PDB file of C-alpha atoms and ligand atoms in Angstrom:
ATOM      1  CA  UNK A   1     -58.353  42.477 -19.584  1.00 58.00           C
ATOM      2  CA  UNK A   2     -57.834  39.321 -17.933  1.00 59.00           C
ATOM      3  CA  UNK A   3     -54.030  37.772 -17.764  1.00 63.00           C
ATOM      4  CA  UNK A   4     -53.475  34.087 -17.566  1.00 66.00           C
ATOM      5  CA  UNK A   5     -51.984  34.679 -14.085  1.00 65.00           C
ATOM      6  CA  UNK A   6     -55.225  36.313 -12.582  1.00 67.00           C
ATOM      7  CA  UNK A   7     -57.219  33.578 -14.465  1.00 62.00           C
ATOM      8  CA  UNK A   8     -55.036  30.730 -12.692  1.00 65.00           C
ATOM      9  CA  UNK A   9     -55.325  32.609  -9.244  1.00 61.00           C
ATOM     10  CA  UNK A  10     -59.222  32.896  -9.486  1.00 62.00           C
ATOM     11  CA  UNK A  11     -59.215  29.275 -10.374  1.00 60.00           C
ATOM     12  CA  UNK A  12     -57.652  28.413  -7.436  1.00 54.00           C
ATOM     13  CA  UNK A  13     -59.809  30.528  -5.057  1.00 53.00           C
ATOM     14  CA  UNK A  14     -62.736  28.947  -6.493  1.00 57.00           C
ATOM     15  CA  UNK A  15     -61.396  25.289  -6.254  1.00 63.00           C
ATOM     16  CA  UNK A  16     -59.683  24.851  -3.275  1.00 60.00           C
ATOM     17  CA  UNK A  17     -58.889  20.856  -3.903  1.00 65.00           C
ATOM     18  CA  UNK A  18     -56.986  22.230  -6.808  1.00 68.00           C
ATOM     19  CA  UNK A  19     -54.401  23.438  -4.015  1.00 70.00           C
ATOM     20  CA  UNK A  20     -53.957  20.221  -2.527  1.00 74.00           C
ATOM     21  CA  UNK A  21     -53.142  18.595  -6.048  1.00 84.00           C
ATOM     22  CA  UNK A  22     -51.023  21.255  -7.223  1.00 88.00           C
ATOM     23  CA  UNK A  23     -47.259  19.894  -8.293  1.00 91.00           C
ATOM     24  CA  UNK A  24     -44.963  21.769  -6.089  1.00 90.00           C
ATOM     25  CA  UNK A  25     -41.899  23.364  -8.085  1.00 87.00           C
ATOM     26  CA  UNK A  26     -38.952  21.118  -8.382  1.00 92.00           C
ATOM     27  CA  UNK A  27     -41.052  17.756  -7.242  1.00 94.00           C
ATOM     28  CA  UNK A  28     -40.710  14.920  -9.946  1.00 96.00           C
ATOM     29  CA  UNK A  29     -43.756  13.250 -11.399  1.00 97.00           C
ATOM     30  CA  UNK A  30     -43.386  10.007  -9.075  1.00 96.00           C
ATOM     31  CA  UNK A  31     -43.059  11.514  -5.940  1.00 96.00           C
ATOM     32  CA  UNK A  32     -45.656  14.383  -6.792  1.00 95.00           C
ATOM     33  CA  UNK A  33     -48.072  10.938  -7.265  1.00 96.00           C
ATOM     34  CA  UNK A  34     -46.991   9.576  -4.356  1.00 94.00           C
ATOM     35  CA  UNK A  35     -47.655  12.605  -2.293  1.00 92.00           C
ATOM     36  CA  UNK A  36     -51.137  13.320  -3.914  1.00 92.00           C
ATOM     37  CA  UNK A  37     -52.508   9.745  -4.567  1.00 90.00           C
ATOM     38  CA  UNK A  38     -53.019   9.571  -0.891  1.00 82.00           C
ATOM     39  CA  UNK A  39     -55.602  12.808  -0.983  1.00 81.00           C
ATOM     40  CA  UNK A  40     -57.004  12.984  -4.005  1.00 81.00           C
ATOM     41  CA  UNK A  41     -57.980   9.243  -4.780  1.00 81.00           C
ATOM     42  CA  UNK A  42     -57.271   7.939  -8.067  1.00 92.00           C
ATOM     43  CA  UNK A  43     -60.211   8.822 -10.810  1.00 93.00           C
ATOM     44  CA  UNK A  44     -59.350   5.749 -13.011  1.00 96.00           C
ATOM     45  CA  UNK A  45     -57.223   8.666 -15.377  1.00 97.00           C
ATOM     46  CA  UNK A  46     -54.213   9.931 -15.817  1.00 97.00           C
ATOM     47  CA  UNK A  47     -55.694  13.226 -14.144  1.00 94.00           C
ATOM     48  CA  UNK A  48     -52.630  14.187 -11.904  1.00 95.00           C
ATOM     49  CA  UNK A  49     -50.377  12.884 -14.537  1.00 96.00           C
ATOM     50  CA  UNK A  50     -51.475  15.448 -16.958  1.00 95.00           C
ATOM     51  CA  UNK A  51     -52.198  18.057 -14.158  1.00 93.00           C
ATOM     52  CA  UNK A  52     -48.137  17.844 -13.173  1.00 95.00           C
ATOM     53  CA  UNK A  53     -47.582  17.706 -17.160  1.00 96.00           C
ATOM     54  CA  UNK A  54     -49.650  20.789 -17.732  1.00 94.00           C
ATOM     55  CA  UNK A  55     -48.065  22.956 -14.669  1.00 93.00           C
ATOM     56  CA  UNK A  56     -44.444  21.925 -14.853  1.00 94.00           C
ATOM     57  CA  UNK A  57     -43.232  19.993 -18.373  1.00 95.00           C
ATOM     58  CA  UNK A  58     -46.281  21.219 -20.892  1.00 94.00           C
ATOM     59  CA  UNK A  59     -43.966  20.229 -23.601  1.00 95.00           C
ATOM     60  CA  UNK A  60     -43.683  16.498 -22.567  1.00 96.00           C
ATOM     61  CA  UNK A  61     -46.784  15.497 -24.788  1.00 95.00           C
ATOM     62  CA  UNK A  62     -45.912  12.182 -25.302  1.00 96.00           C
ATOM     63  CA  UNK A  63     -46.265  11.498 -21.316  1.00 97.00           C
ATOM     64  CA  UNK A  64     -49.709   9.738 -21.394  1.00 97.00           C
ATOM     65  CA  UNK A  65     -48.749   7.368 -24.349  1.00 96.00           C
ATOM     66  CA  UNK A  66     -45.219   6.492 -22.318  1.00 95.00           C
ATOM     67  CA  UNK A  67     -46.934   5.856 -19.126  1.00 97.00           C
ATOM     68  CA  UNK A  68     -50.005   3.621 -20.746  1.00 96.00           C
ATOM     69  CA  UNK A  69     -47.180   1.759 -22.636  1.00 95.00           C
ATOM     70  CA  UNK A  70     -45.462   1.123 -19.493  1.00 95.00           C
ATOM     71  CA  UNK A  71     -48.939  -0.035 -17.948  1.00 96.00           C
ATOM     72  CA  UNK A  72     -49.738   2.799 -16.468  1.00 97.00           C
ATOM     73  CA  UNK A  73     -53.332   4.170 -17.275  1.00 97.00           C
ATOM     74  CA  UNK A  74     -54.804   5.947 -14.128  1.00 98.00           C
ATOM     75  CA  UNK A  75     -52.456   7.596 -11.883  1.00 97.00           C
ATOM     76  CA  UNK A  76     -52.137   4.759  -9.271  1.00 96.00           C
ATOM     77  CA  UNK A  77     -51.052   2.461 -11.847  1.00 97.00           C
ATOM     78  CA  UNK A  78     -48.198   4.659 -12.512  1.00 97.00           C
ATOM     79  CA  UNK A  79     -47.150   3.877  -9.356  1.00 95.00           C
ATOM     80  CA  UNK A  80     -47.607  -0.054  -9.426  1.00 94.00           C
ATOM     81  CA  UNK A  81     -46.570  -0.546 -12.871  1.00 96.00           C
ATOM     82  CA  UNK A  82     -44.265   2.179 -14.196  1.00 96.00           C
ATOM     83  CA  UNK A  83     -42.334   3.803 -11.726  1.00 96.00           C
ATOM     84  CA  UNK A  84     -41.105   1.625  -8.557  1.00 94.00           C
ATOM     85  CA  UNK A  85     -39.688   3.110  -5.533  1.00 92.00           C
ATOM     86  CA  UNK A  86     -36.161   1.996  -4.435  1.00 91.00           C
ATOM     87  CA  UNK A  87     -36.702   2.434  -1.101  1.00 84.00           C
ATOM     88  CA  UNK A  88     -39.479   2.405   1.202  1.00 81.00           C
ATOM     89  CA  UNK A  89     -39.653   6.164   2.192  1.00 80.00           C
ATOM     90  CA  UNK A  90     -39.480   8.393  -0.615  1.00 78.00           C
ATOM     91  CA  UNK A  91     -39.349  11.655   0.765  1.00 82.00           C
ATOM     92  CA  UNK A  92     -37.908  13.962   0.344  1.00 90.00           C
ATOM     93  CA  UNK A  93     -37.799  14.249  -3.482  1.00 94.00           C
ATOM     94  CA  UNK A  94     -34.461  14.690  -4.794  1.00 94.00           C
ATOM     95  CA  UNK A  95     -35.969  17.137  -7.232  1.00 94.00           C
ATOM     96  CA  UNK A  96     -36.689  17.137 -10.801  1.00 91.00           C
ATOM     97  CA  UNK A  97     -35.470  19.077 -13.784  1.00 88.00           C
ATOM     98  CA  UNK A  98     -37.851  21.863 -15.072  1.00 85.00           C
ATOM     99  CA  UNK A  99     -39.690  20.613 -18.138  1.00 91.00           C
ATOM    100  CA  UNK A 100     -38.810  16.994 -17.392  1.00 92.00           C
ATOM    101  CA  UNK A 101     -40.866  14.224 -16.648  1.00 94.00           C
ATOM    102  CA  UNK A 102     -38.240  11.712 -15.209  1.00 93.00           C
ATOM    103  CA  UNK A 103     -38.565  10.884 -11.889  1.00 95.00           C
ATOM    104  CA  UNK A 104     -35.727  11.384  -9.308  1.00 95.00           C
ATOM    105  CA  UNK A 105     -33.176   9.040  -8.252  1.00 93.00           C
ATOM    106  CA  UNK A 106     -35.582   7.571  -5.406  1.00 95.00           C
ATOM    107  CA  UNK A 107     -37.112   5.937  -8.555  1.00 96.00           C
ATOM    108  CA  UNK A 108     -36.630   3.596 -11.208  1.00 93.00           C
ATOM    109  CA  UNK A 109     -38.461   2.870 -14.293  1.00 91.00           C
ATOM    110  CA  UNK A 110     -39.867  -0.750 -14.452  1.00 87.00           C
ATOM    111  CA  UNK A 111     -38.818  -2.516 -17.374  1.00 76.00           C
ATOM    112  CA  UNK A 112     -41.422  -4.141 -19.481  1.00 64.00           C
ATOM    113  CA  UNK A 113     -41.431  -7.838 -18.640  1.00 57.00           C
ATOM    114  CA  UNK A 114     -39.833  -7.465 -15.438  1.00 52.00           C
ATOM    115  CA  UNK A 115     -40.812  -9.333 -12.569  1.00 47.00           C
ATOM    116  CA  UNK A 116     -43.810 -11.934 -12.297  1.00 43.00           C
TER     117      UNK A 116
HETATM  118 ZN1  LIG B 201     -55.924   4.187 -10.635  1.00 91.78          ZN
HETATM  119 ZN1  LIG B 202     -38.865  12.815  -6.765  1.00 91.78          ZN
END
């Protein structure tokens, strides 16, 4: 009988690209996207945000609708429209609570209607 761990390990071996985009424990959503979008160009969906959610915050089922309501309809738009960094350099991540999709305090959530 295969355990979930076996299946995960297998798919990692099969798809090495998955290892590059794997969220790191303790890394917040915004820092994760900032790091990974450089290596795994946005494909026009919230693919990476979903991957982060599934790996670290599986109970955050409303994540996509929250991001979309802030203008983030794909991974790069999340960084353009939803979460803005407070500094040029957003490394290292200050850390996220496990199970939470809240970014660390290097980021703030842009309010609708701000700017422009
Ligand atoms: Zn995009
Ligand atoms: Zn962070």
